[in-house]
């Protein structure tokens, strides 16, 4: 019996610390795998099936959520690649940004301003066919003679009106602002 438990602990250790995120982190950081979510879902499915076999627990949504919690919160510490793919890639881009500038000084293309494309926020008198005004637009044609427009909602999660519900539900302030904007 003791030998069987040791095998399970070893298998779980190898899954968590060798086969899951630590070994795939380099690929996740250096390539935009967040653009192909089905690949990340397939990888998580393999991890989920392996974890189910190791722990002899049917991995429905409840146990899987529990397993992905940090160890200090009662979970197994299995990190979900789908959740960290984009932040890991952005961290990598940020970490090599200066190196890219050292090699290619002209490659600093952070924004429209760096590209010297004039853009204005809340452009007056510009309405789409549905009578809504975009939050911003380029002042030069972007593609096929059309300007590039964007619609962005920025809210303060820590504002007094949002704080109470933001502590209960992640993304509450953004969801509420989006609903207000749609009805506007």
N, C-alpha and C. Protein backbone atom coordinates (compact mmCIF):
# COMPACT_ATOMS: atom_id res chain seq x y z
N UNK A 1 0.83 -1.19 0.00
CA UNK A 1 0.00 0.00 0.00
C UNK A 1 0.87 1.25 0.00
N UNK A 2 1.88 1.26 0.85
CA UNK A 2 2.76 2.42 0.95
C UNK A 2 3.49 2.67 -0.37
N UNK A 3 3.87 1.59 -1.04
CA UNK A 3 4.57 1.71 -2.31
C UNK A 3 3.67 2.32 -3.38
N UNK A 4 2.39 1.96 -3.39
CA UNK A 4 1.42 2.52 -4.34
C UNK A 4 1.22 4.01 -4.14
N UNK A 5 1.18 4.43 -2.87
CA UNK A 5 1.02 5.85 -2.57
C UNK A 5 2.24 6.63 -3.04
N UNK A 6 3.42 6.07 -2.82
CA UNK A 6 4.65 6.74 -3.28
C UNK A 6 4.65 6.90 -4.79
N UNK A 7 4.17 5.88 -5.51
CA UNK A 7 4.11 5.97 -6.97
C UNK A 7 3.17 7.09 -7.42
N UNK A 8 2.03 7.21 -6.74
CA UNK A 8 1.07 8.26 -7.08
C UNK A 8 1.68 9.64 -6.80
N UNK A 9 2.35 9.78 -5.68
CA UNK A 9 2.98 11.06 -5.33
C UNK A 9 4.06 11.40 -6.35
N UNK A 10 4.84 10.42 -6.74
CA UNK A 10 5.88 10.66 -7.77
C UNK A 10 5.24 11.07 -9.09
N UNK A 11 4.20 10.36 -9.48
CA UNK A 11 3.53 10.68 -10.75
C UNK A 11 2.95 12.09 -10.72
N UNK A 12 2.33 12.45 -9.62
CA UNK A 12 1.76 13.80 -9.49
C UNK A 12 2.86 14.85 -9.51
N UNK A 13 3.97 14.57 -8.82
CA UNK A 13 5.10 15.49 -8.81
C UNK A 13 5.64 15.69 -10.23
N UNK A 14 5.81 14.58 -10.97
CA UNK A 14 6.32 14.68 -12.33
C UNK A 14 5.35 15.43 -13.24
N UNK A 15 4.06 15.16 -13.08
CA UNK A 15 3.07 15.85 -13.90
C UNK A 15 3.11 17.35 -13.64
N UNK A 16 3.10 17.71 -12.38
CA UNK A 16 3.03 19.13 -12.01
C UNK A 16 4.32 19.88 -12.30
N UNK A 17 5.45 19.29 -11.97
CA UNK A 17 6.72 20.01 -12.02
C UNK A 17 7.57 19.75 -13.25
N UNK A 18 7.24 18.74 -14.01
CA UNK A 18 8.06 18.44 -15.19
C UNK A 18 7.28 18.48 -16.50
N UNK A 19 6.10 17.90 -16.50
CA UNK A 19 5.40 17.75 -17.76
C UNK A 19 4.43 18.88 -18.06
N UNK A 20 3.96 19.53 -17.05
CA UNK A 20 2.96 20.60 -17.27
C UNK A 20 3.63 21.90 -17.66
N UNK A 21 3.41 22.88 -16.87
CA UNK A 21 3.82 24.23 -17.22
C UNK A 21 5.33 24.49 -17.23
N UNK A 22 6.10 24.02 -16.25
CA UNK A 22 7.51 24.41 -16.26
C UNK A 22 8.24 24.07 -17.56
N UNK A 23 7.97 22.91 -18.11
CA UNK A 23 8.68 22.52 -19.34
C UNK A 23 8.08 23.15 -20.58
N UNK A 24 6.82 23.49 -20.54
CA UNK A 24 6.19 24.12 -21.70
C UNK A 24 6.26 25.64 -21.64
N UNK A 25 6.73 26.18 -20.53
CA UNK A 25 6.74 27.63 -20.35
C UNK A 25 7.60 28.34 -21.39
N UNK A 26 8.71 27.75 -21.78
CA UNK A 26 9.57 28.38 -22.79
C UNK A 26 8.81 28.56 -24.10
N UNK A 27 8.10 27.52 -24.52
CA UNK A 27 7.32 27.60 -25.76
C UNK A 27 6.20 28.62 -25.61
N UNK A 28 5.55 28.61 -24.46
CA UNK A 28 4.44 29.54 -24.22
C UNK A 28 4.94 30.98 -24.21
N UNK A 29 6.12 31.20 -23.64
CA UNK A 29 6.66 32.57 -23.57
C UNK A 29 7.14 33.06 -24.92
N UNK A 30 7.76 32.20 -25.71
CA UNK A 30 8.44 32.64 -26.93
C UNK A 30 7.60 32.56 -28.20
N UNK A 31 6.41 32.05 -28.11
CA UNK A 31 5.57 31.95 -29.30
C UNK A 31 4.15 32.39 -28.96
N UNK A 32 3.47 32.94 -29.91
CA UNK A 32 2.11 33.43 -29.63
C UNK A 32 1.07 32.31 -29.66
N UNK A 33 1.23 31.32 -28.77
CA UNK A 33 0.28 30.20 -28.75
C UNK A 33 -1.09 30.64 -28.26
N UNK A 34 -1.19 31.80 -27.63
CA UNK A 34 -2.49 32.29 -27.20
C UNK A 34 -3.40 32.57 -28.40
N UNK A 35 -2.81 32.67 -29.58
CA UNK A 35 -3.61 32.88 -30.79
C UNK A 35 -4.29 31.59 -31.27
N UNK A 36 -3.85 30.46 -30.76
CA UNK A 36 -4.44 29.17 -31.14
C UNK A 36 -4.99 28.48 -29.90
N UNK A 37 -6.12 28.95 -29.38
CA UNK A 37 -6.64 28.43 -28.12
C UNK A 37 -6.98 26.95 -28.16
N UNK A 38 -7.31 26.41 -29.34
CA UNK A 38 -7.64 24.99 -29.40
C UNK A 38 -6.43 24.12 -29.08
N UNK A 39 -5.23 24.59 -29.40
CA UNK A 39 -4.02 23.83 -29.05
C UNK A 39 -3.84 23.82 -27.53
N UNK A 40 -4.05 24.97 -26.91
CA UNK A 40 -3.95 25.05 -25.45
C UNK A 40 -5.02 24.19 -24.79
N UNK A 41 -6.22 24.15 -25.37
CA UNK A 41 -7.28 23.31 -24.82
C UNK A 41 -6.92 21.84 -24.93
N UNK A 42 -6.33 21.43 -26.06
CA UNK A 42 -5.90 20.04 -26.22
C UNK A 42 -4.83 19.69 -25.19
N UNK A 43 -3.89 20.60 -24.97
CA UNK A 43 -2.84 20.36 -23.98
C UNK A 43 -3.45 20.22 -22.59
N UNK A 44 -4.38 21.11 -22.25
CA UNK A 44 -5.03 21.02 -20.94
C UNK A 44 -5.85 19.75 -20.80
N UNK A 45 -6.42 19.28 -21.90
CA UNK A 45 -7.19 18.02 -21.86
C UNK A 45 -6.26 16.85 -21.54
N UNK A 46 -5.07 16.85 -22.11
CA UNK A 46 -4.09 15.79 -21.80
C UNK A 46 -3.70 15.85 -20.33
N UNK A 47 -3.46 17.06 -19.83
CA UNK A 47 -3.11 17.24 -18.42
C UNK A 47 -4.25 16.77 -17.53
N UNK A 48 -5.47 17.15 -17.89
CA UNK A 48 -6.65 16.77 -17.12
C UNK A 48 -6.81 15.25 -17.08
N UNK A 49 -6.68 14.60 -18.23
CA UNK A 49 -6.80 13.14 -18.27
C UNK A 49 -5.69 12.47 -17.46
N UNK A 50 -4.48 12.99 -17.56
CA UNK A 50 -3.37 12.43 -16.79
C UNK A 50 -3.61 12.60 -15.30
N UNK A 51 -4.07 13.76 -14.90
CA UNK A 51 -4.36 14.02 -13.49
C UNK A 51 -5.48 13.12 -12.99
N UNK A 52 -6.49 12.90 -13.81
CA UNK A 52 -7.60 12.02 -13.43
C UNK A 52 -7.10 10.60 -13.21
N UNK A 53 -6.20 10.15 -14.08
CA UNK A 53 -5.68 8.79 -13.93
C UNK A 53 -4.77 8.67 -12.72
N UNK A 54 -3.95 9.67 -12.48
CA UNK A 54 -3.04 9.63 -11.33
C UNK A 54 -3.80 9.66 -10.02
N UNK A 55 -4.77 10.57 -9.92
CA UNK A 55 -5.48 10.74 -8.65
C UNK A 55 -6.68 9.82 -8.49
N UNK A 56 -7.07 9.14 -9.58
CA UNK A 56 -8.23 8.26 -9.57
C UNK A 56 -9.49 9.04 -9.19
N UNK A 57 -9.59 10.25 -9.70
CA UNK A 57 -10.74 11.12 -9.46
C UNK A 57 -11.29 11.56 -10.81
N UNK A 58 -12.60 11.49 -10.96
CA UNK A 58 -13.22 11.97 -12.19
C UNK A 58 -13.09 13.49 -12.22
N UNK A 59 -12.39 14.01 -13.22
CA UNK A 59 -12.11 15.44 -13.28
C UNK A 59 -13.23 16.20 -13.97
N UNK A 60 -14.31 16.43 -13.22
CA UNK A 60 -15.36 17.32 -13.71
C UNK A 60 -14.90 18.74 -13.43
N UNK A 61 -15.75 19.71 -13.67
CA UNK A 61 -15.31 21.10 -13.52
C UNK A 61 -14.92 21.45 -12.08
N UNK A 62 -15.62 20.89 -11.09
CA UNK A 62 -15.31 21.19 -9.68
C UNK A 62 -13.93 20.72 -9.25
N UNK A 63 -13.63 19.41 -9.39
CA UNK A 63 -12.29 18.95 -9.02
C UNK A 63 -11.17 19.58 -9.86
N UNK A 64 -11.45 19.85 -11.14
CA UNK A 64 -10.43 20.48 -11.99
C UNK A 64 -10.13 21.89 -11.50
N UNK A 65 -11.18 22.64 -11.15
CA UNK A 65 -10.98 23.98 -10.61
C UNK A 65 -10.18 23.92 -9.31
N UNK A 66 -10.51 22.94 -8.46
CA UNK A 66 -9.79 22.77 -7.19
C UNK A 66 -8.32 22.44 -7.45
N UNK A 67 -8.06 21.57 -8.42
CA UNK A 67 -6.69 21.17 -8.72
C UNK A 67 -5.86 22.34 -9.25
N UNK A 68 -6.50 23.29 -9.92
CA UNK A 68 -5.75 24.41 -10.48
C UNK A 68 -5.52 25.54 -9.49
N UNK A 69 -6.07 25.41 -8.29
CA UNK A 69 -5.80 26.41 -7.25
C UNK A 69 -4.36 26.26 -6.76
N UNK A 70 -3.76 27.34 -6.26
CA UNK A 70 -2.43 27.23 -5.65
C UNK A 70 -2.47 26.29 -4.44
N UNK A 71 -1.34 25.72 -4.11
CA UNK A 71 -1.26 24.77 -3.00
C UNK A 71 -1.69 25.43 -1.69
N UNK A 72 -1.31 26.68 -1.47
CA UNK A 72 -1.67 27.33 -0.21
C UNK A 72 -3.16 27.64 -0.10
N UNK A 73 -3.90 27.49 -1.20
CA UNK A 73 -5.35 27.67 -1.16
C UNK A 73 -6.08 26.33 -1.25
N UNK A 74 -5.35 25.24 -1.05
CA UNK A 74 -5.98 23.92 -1.03
C UNK A 74 -6.01 23.20 -2.35
N UNK A 75 -5.31 23.70 -3.34
CA UNK A 75 -5.28 23.05 -4.65
C UNK A 75 -4.01 22.25 -4.83
N UNK A 76 -3.84 21.73 -6.04
CA UNK A 76 -2.63 20.98 -6.37
C UNK A 76 -1.58 21.85 -7.05
N UNK A 77 -1.94 23.06 -7.41
CA UNK A 77 -0.98 23.96 -8.03
C UNK A 77 -0.76 23.70 -9.50
N UNK A 78 -1.69 23.00 -10.16
CA UNK A 78 -1.58 22.77 -11.60
C UNK A 78 -1.97 24.06 -12.30
N UNK A 79 -1.05 24.64 -13.05
CA UNK A 79 -1.34 25.91 -13.73
C UNK A 79 -1.99 25.63 -15.08
N UNK A 80 -2.97 26.44 -15.42
CA UNK A 80 -3.68 26.29 -16.70
C UNK A 80 -2.94 27.11 -17.76
N UNK A 81 -2.49 26.43 -18.79
CA UNK A 81 -1.73 27.10 -19.85
C UNK A 81 -2.58 28.14 -20.56
N UNK A 82 -3.86 27.87 -20.68
CA UNK A 82 -4.74 28.81 -21.38
C UNK A 82 -4.81 30.15 -20.66
N UNK A 83 -4.72 30.12 -19.34
CA UNK A 83 -4.82 31.35 -18.56
C UNK A 83 -3.52 32.16 -18.55
N UNK A 84 -2.40 31.51 -18.73
CA UNK A 84 -1.14 32.25 -18.63
C UNK A 84 -0.42 32.42 -19.96
N UNK A 85 -0.99 31.91 -21.05
CA UNK A 85 -0.30 31.99 -22.34
C UNK A 85 -0.05 33.44 -22.76
N UNK A 86 -1.07 34.27 -22.76
CA UNK A 86 -0.89 35.66 -23.18
C UNK A 86 -0.03 36.45 -22.20
N UNK A 87 -0.27 36.38 -20.87
CA UNK A 87 0.63 37.11 -19.96
C UNK A 87 2.09 36.66 -20.07
N UNK A 88 2.32 35.37 -20.27
CA UNK A 88 3.70 34.88 -20.41
C UNK A 88 4.34 35.43 -21.67
N UNK A 89 3.60 35.46 -22.77
CA UNK A 89 4.13 35.99 -24.02
C UNK A 89 4.44 37.48 -23.88
N UNK A 90 3.53 38.23 -23.25
CA UNK A 90 3.77 39.66 -23.05
C UNK A 90 4.96 39.91 -22.14
N UNK A 91 5.14 39.06 -21.13
CA UNK A 91 6.31 39.20 -20.25
C UNK A 91 7.59 38.96 -21.04
N UNK A 92 7.57 37.99 -21.94
CA UNK A 92 8.75 37.71 -22.76
C UNK A 92 9.04 38.89 -23.69
N UNK A 93 7.99 39.41 -24.34
CA UNK A 93 8.18 40.55 -25.23
C UNK A 93 8.78 41.73 -24.46
N UNK A 94 8.26 41.97 -23.26
CA UNK A 94 8.77 43.07 -22.44
C UNK A 94 10.23 42.83 -22.06
N UNK A 95 10.56 41.58 -21.75
CA UNK A 95 11.93 41.29 -21.31
C UNK A 95 12.96 41.43 -22.43
N UNK A 96 12.56 41.22 -23.68
CA UNK A 96 13.52 41.32 -24.79
C UNK A 96 13.40 42.64 -25.54
N UNK A 97 12.52 43.51 -25.09
CA UNK A 97 12.29 44.77 -25.81
C UNK A 97 13.59 45.57 -25.98
N UNK A 98 14.35 45.73 -24.92
CA UNK A 98 15.59 46.51 -25.00
C UNK A 98 16.60 45.83 -25.92
N UNK A 99 16.66 44.50 -25.88
CA UNK A 99 17.56 43.77 -26.76
C UNK A 99 17.20 44.01 -28.22
N UNK A 100 15.91 43.98 -28.53
CA UNK A 100 15.46 44.25 -29.90
C UNK A 100 15.86 45.67 -30.31
N UNK A 101 15.69 46.63 -29.40
CA UNK A 101 16.08 48.01 -29.72
C UNK A 101 17.58 48.15 -29.92
N UNK A 102 18.37 47.38 -29.17
CA UNK A 102 19.83 47.43 -29.35
C UNK A 102 20.22 46.89 -30.72
N UNK A 103 19.54 45.84 -31.15
CA UNK A 103 19.86 45.23 -32.44
C UNK A 103 19.25 46.02 -33.60
N UNK A 104 17.99 46.42 -33.44
CA UNK A 104 17.27 47.16 -34.47
C UNK A 104 16.70 48.46 -33.89
N UNK A 105 17.49 49.52 -33.84
CA UNK A 105 17.03 50.76 -33.21
C UNK A 105 15.77 51.34 -33.84
N UNK A 106 15.55 51.08 -35.11
CA UNK A 106 14.37 51.63 -35.78
C UNK A 106 13.12 50.79 -35.54
N UNK A 107 13.21 49.73 -34.76
CA UNK A 107 12.09 48.79 -34.60
C UNK A 107 11.15 49.14 -33.46
N UNK A 108 11.25 50.32 -32.89
CA UNK A 108 10.37 50.69 -31.78
C UNK A 108 9.01 51.12 -32.33
N UNK A 109 8.11 50.16 -32.43
CA UNK A 109 6.79 50.41 -33.00
C UNK A 109 5.73 50.20 -31.94
N UNK A 110 5.78 50.99 -30.88
CA UNK A 110 4.88 50.78 -29.76
C UNK A 110 3.46 51.27 -30.00
N UNK A 111 3.27 52.30 -30.80
CA UNK A 111 1.93 52.86 -30.92
C UNK A 111 1.80 53.62 -32.24
N UNK A 112 0.60 54.14 -32.46
CA UNK A 112 0.40 54.96 -33.65
C UNK A 112 1.31 56.19 -33.62
N UNK A 113 1.57 56.72 -32.42
CA UNK A 113 2.44 57.89 -32.31
C UNK A 113 3.85 57.54 -32.78
N UNK A 114 4.34 56.36 -32.42
CA UNK A 114 5.66 55.95 -32.86
C UNK A 114 5.68 55.74 -34.37
N UNK A 115 4.55 55.32 -34.93
CA UNK A 115 4.46 55.14 -36.38
C UNK A 115 4.20 56.46 -37.09
N UNK A 116 4.04 57.53 -36.31
CA UNK A 116 3.74 58.87 -36.80
C UNK A 116 2.42 58.88 -37.58
N UNK A 117 1.45 58.14 -37.06
CA UNK A 117 0.10 58.15 -37.61
C UNK A 117 -0.75 58.98 -36.67
N UNK A 118 -1.21 60.15 -37.08
CA UNK A 118 -2.01 60.97 -36.18
C UNK A 118 -3.34 60.29 -35.86
N UNK A 119 -3.69 60.32 -34.58
CA UNK A 119 -4.94 59.73 -34.13
C UNK A 119 -5.56 60.67 -33.11
N UNK A 120 -6.89 60.70 -33.06
CA UNK A 120 -7.58 61.55 -32.09
C UNK A 120 -8.58 60.71 -31.31
N UNK A 121 -8.79 61.10 -30.07
CA UNK A 121 -9.77 60.44 -29.22
C UNK A 121 -11.09 61.19 -29.30
N UNK A 122 -12.17 60.44 -29.25
CA UNK A 122 -13.53 60.99 -29.27
C UNK A 122 -13.67 62.07 -30.34
N UNK A 123 -13.46 61.66 -31.55
CA UNK A 123 -13.48 62.59 -32.67
C UNK A 123 -14.88 63.19 -32.86
N UNK A 124 -14.97 64.52 -32.89
CA UNK A 124 -16.29 65.16 -33.01
C UNK A 124 -16.86 65.02 -34.42
N UNK A 125 -18.17 64.82 -34.50
CA UNK A 125 -18.84 64.80 -35.79
C UNK A 125 -18.68 63.53 -36.58
N UNK A 126 -18.00 62.55 -36.05
CA UNK A 126 -17.81 61.29 -36.76
C UNK A 126 -18.74 60.25 -36.15
N UNK A 127 -19.67 59.75 -36.95
CA UNK A 127 -20.59 58.74 -36.47
C UNK A 127 -20.60 57.57 -37.45
N UNK A 128 -20.78 56.39 -36.90
CA UNK A 128 -20.91 55.21 -37.75
C UNK A 128 -22.33 55.15 -38.28
N UNK A 129 -22.61 54.15 -39.10
CA UNK A 129 -23.95 54.01 -39.67
C UNK A 129 -25.00 53.79 -38.59
N UNK A 130 -24.60 53.20 -37.46
CA UNK A 130 -25.56 52.96 -36.38
C UNK A 130 -25.67 54.16 -35.43
N UNK A 131 -25.17 55.31 -35.85
CA UNK A 131 -25.25 56.57 -35.10
C UNK A 131 -24.41 56.59 -33.83
N UNK A 132 -23.47 55.69 -33.70
CA UNK A 132 -22.59 55.70 -32.53
C UNK A 132 -21.25 56.29 -32.92
N UNK A 133 -20.65 57.00 -31.99
CA UNK A 133 -19.37 57.64 -32.24
C UNK A 133 -18.25 56.74 -31.72
N UNK A 134 -17.21 56.50 -32.51
CA UNK A 134 -16.09 55.69 -32.02
C UNK A 134 -15.29 56.45 -30.97
N UNK A 135 -14.58 55.71 -30.12
CA UNK A 135 -13.77 56.34 -29.09
C UNK A 135 -12.51 56.98 -29.66
N UNK A 136 -12.07 56.51 -30.80
CA UNK A 136 -10.88 57.09 -31.41
C UNK A 136 -10.77 56.66 -32.85
N UNK A 137 -9.97 57.39 -33.60
CA UNK A 137 -9.77 57.03 -35.00
C UNK A 137 -8.47 57.65 -35.51
N UNK A 138 -7.92 57.01 -36.54
CA UNK A 138 -6.75 57.59 -37.18
C UNK A 138 -7.22 58.72 -38.08
N UNK A 139 -6.35 59.66 -38.32
CA UNK A 139 -6.70 60.79 -39.18
C UNK A 139 -6.23 60.58 -40.61
N UNK A 140 -5.62 59.45 -40.86
CA UNK A 140 -5.20 59.12 -42.22
C UNK A 140 -5.85 57.80 -42.61
N UNK A 141 -6.10 57.59 -43.89
CA UNK A 141 -6.67 56.31 -44.30
C UNK A 141 -5.75 55.15 -43.93
N UNK A 142 -6.35 54.06 -43.48
CA UNK A 142 -5.59 52.91 -43.03
C UNK A 142 -5.61 51.80 -44.06
N UNK A 143 -6.81 51.45 -44.51
CA UNK A 143 -6.93 50.36 -45.48
C UNK A 143 -8.13 50.65 -46.38
N UNK A 144 -7.95 50.51 -47.67
CA UNK A 144 -9.02 50.75 -48.64
C UNK A 144 -9.65 52.13 -48.48
N UNK A 145 -8.88 53.11 -48.06
CA UNK A 145 -9.38 54.46 -47.90
C UNK A 145 -10.18 54.70 -46.63
N UNK A 146 -10.27 53.71 -45.76
CA UNK A 146 -11.02 53.85 -44.51
C UNK A 146 -10.08 54.12 -43.35
N UNK A 147 -10.57 54.89 -42.39
CA UNK A 147 -9.79 55.17 -41.19
C UNK A 147 -9.89 53.98 -40.25
N UNK A 148 -8.91 53.85 -39.40
CA UNK A 148 -8.93 52.83 -38.36
C UNK A 148 -9.62 53.45 -37.15
N UNK A 149 -10.69 52.82 -36.68
CA UNK A 149 -11.39 53.31 -35.50
C UNK A 149 -11.31 52.26 -34.40
N UNK A 150 -11.45 52.71 -33.17
CA UNK A 150 -11.46 51.77 -32.06
C UNK A 150 -12.51 52.17 -31.06
N UNK A 151 -12.94 51.16 -30.34
CA UNK A 151 -13.97 51.33 -29.33
C UNK A 151 -13.43 50.70 -28.06
N UNK A 152 -13.18 51.49 -27.07
CA UNK A 152 -12.58 50.98 -25.84
C UNK A 152 -13.32 51.56 -24.64
N UNK A 153 -13.52 50.73 -23.65
CA UNK A 153 -14.16 51.18 -22.43
C UNK A 153 -13.16 51.03 -21.30
N UNK A 154 -12.82 52.12 -20.65
CA UNK A 154 -11.86 52.08 -19.55
C UNK A 154 -12.58 52.52 -18.28
N UNK A 155 -12.49 51.69 -17.25
CA UNK A 155 -13.15 52.02 -15.98
C UNK A 155 -12.16 51.89 -14.84
N UNK A 156 -12.48 52.53 -13.75
CA UNK A 156 -11.67 52.45 -12.54
C UNK A 156 -12.30 51.43 -11.60
N UNK A 157 -11.68 50.28 -11.47
CA UNK A 157 -12.21 49.21 -10.63
C UNK A 157 -12.26 49.63 -9.17
N UNK A 158 -11.35 50.50 -8.76
CA UNK A 158 -11.28 50.89 -7.35
C UNK A 158 -12.13 52.12 -7.02
N UNK A 159 -12.89 52.62 -7.99
CA UNK A 159 -13.80 53.74 -7.70
C UNK A 159 -14.85 53.27 -6.71
N UNK A 160 -15.34 54.18 -5.88
CA UNK A 160 -16.30 53.81 -4.84
C UNK A 160 -17.54 53.13 -5.41
N UNK A 161 -17.98 53.56 -6.58
CA UNK A 161 -19.18 52.96 -7.17
C UNK A 161 -18.95 51.53 -7.65
N UNK A 162 -17.71 51.16 -7.92
CA UNK A 162 -17.41 49.83 -8.44
C UNK A 162 -16.76 48.90 -7.42
N UNK A 163 -16.19 49.47 -6.38
CA UNK A 163 -15.33 48.69 -5.48
C UNK A 163 -16.05 47.52 -4.82
N UNK A 164 -17.22 47.74 -4.29
CA UNK A 164 -17.92 46.69 -3.54
C UNK A 164 -18.18 45.46 -4.41
N UNK A 165 -18.72 45.66 -5.59
CA UNK A 165 -19.03 44.52 -6.45
C UNK A 165 -17.78 43.95 -7.12
N UNK A 166 -16.75 44.77 -7.33
CA UNK A 166 -15.52 44.28 -7.94
C UNK A 166 -14.79 43.30 -7.04
N UNK A 167 -14.98 43.42 -5.73
CA UNK A 167 -14.35 42.47 -4.81
C UNK A 167 -15.09 41.15 -4.80
N UNK A 168 -16.33 41.14 -5.24
CA UNK A 168 -17.14 39.91 -5.26
C UNK A 168 -17.01 39.20 -6.60
N UNK A 169 -17.05 39.96 -7.69
CA UNK A 169 -17.04 39.37 -9.03
C UNK A 169 -15.95 40.03 -9.87
N UNK A 170 -15.03 39.23 -10.34
CA UNK A 170 -13.96 39.75 -11.18
C UNK A 170 -14.55 40.29 -12.48
N UNK A 171 -14.11 41.47 -12.87
CA UNK A 171 -14.57 42.07 -14.11
C UNK A 171 -15.90 42.79 -14.01
N UNK A 172 -16.41 42.96 -12.80
CA UNK A 172 -17.72 43.61 -12.63
C UNK A 172 -17.73 45.02 -13.21
N UNK A 173 -16.72 45.81 -12.89
CA UNK A 173 -16.70 47.21 -13.34
C UNK A 173 -16.68 47.29 -14.86
N UNK A 174 -15.88 46.46 -15.50
CA UNK A 174 -15.81 46.47 -16.97
C UNK A 174 -17.13 46.01 -17.58
N UNK A 175 -17.73 44.96 -17.01
CA UNK A 175 -19.02 44.48 -17.51
C UNK A 175 -20.10 45.55 -17.39
N UNK A 176 -20.14 46.22 -16.24
CA UNK A 176 -21.15 47.26 -16.02
C UNK A 176 -20.93 48.43 -16.99
N UNK A 177 -19.68 48.82 -17.20
CA UNK A 177 -19.39 49.91 -18.12
C UNK A 177 -19.76 49.54 -19.55
N UNK A 178 -19.52 48.28 -19.90
CA UNK A 178 -19.88 47.83 -21.24
C UNK A 178 -21.39 47.87 -21.44
N UNK A 179 -22.14 47.43 -20.44
CA UNK A 179 -23.61 47.47 -20.54
C UNK A 179 -24.11 48.91 -20.64
N UNK A 180 -23.50 49.81 -19.85
CA UNK A 180 -23.90 51.22 -19.93
C UNK A 180 -23.60 51.79 -21.32
N UNK A 181 -22.47 51.39 -21.88
CA UNK A 181 -22.08 51.92 -23.18
C UNK A 181 -23.02 51.41 -24.27
N UNK A 182 -23.43 50.15 -24.18
CA UNK A 182 -24.32 49.58 -25.19
C UNK A 182 -25.68 50.27 -25.17
N UNK A 183 -26.17 50.59 -23.98
CA UNK A 183 -27.47 51.24 -23.87
C UNK A 183 -27.40 52.73 -24.18
N UNK A 184 -26.22 53.28 -24.26
CA UNK A 184 -26.02 54.72 -24.51
C UNK A 184 -26.44 55.10 -25.91
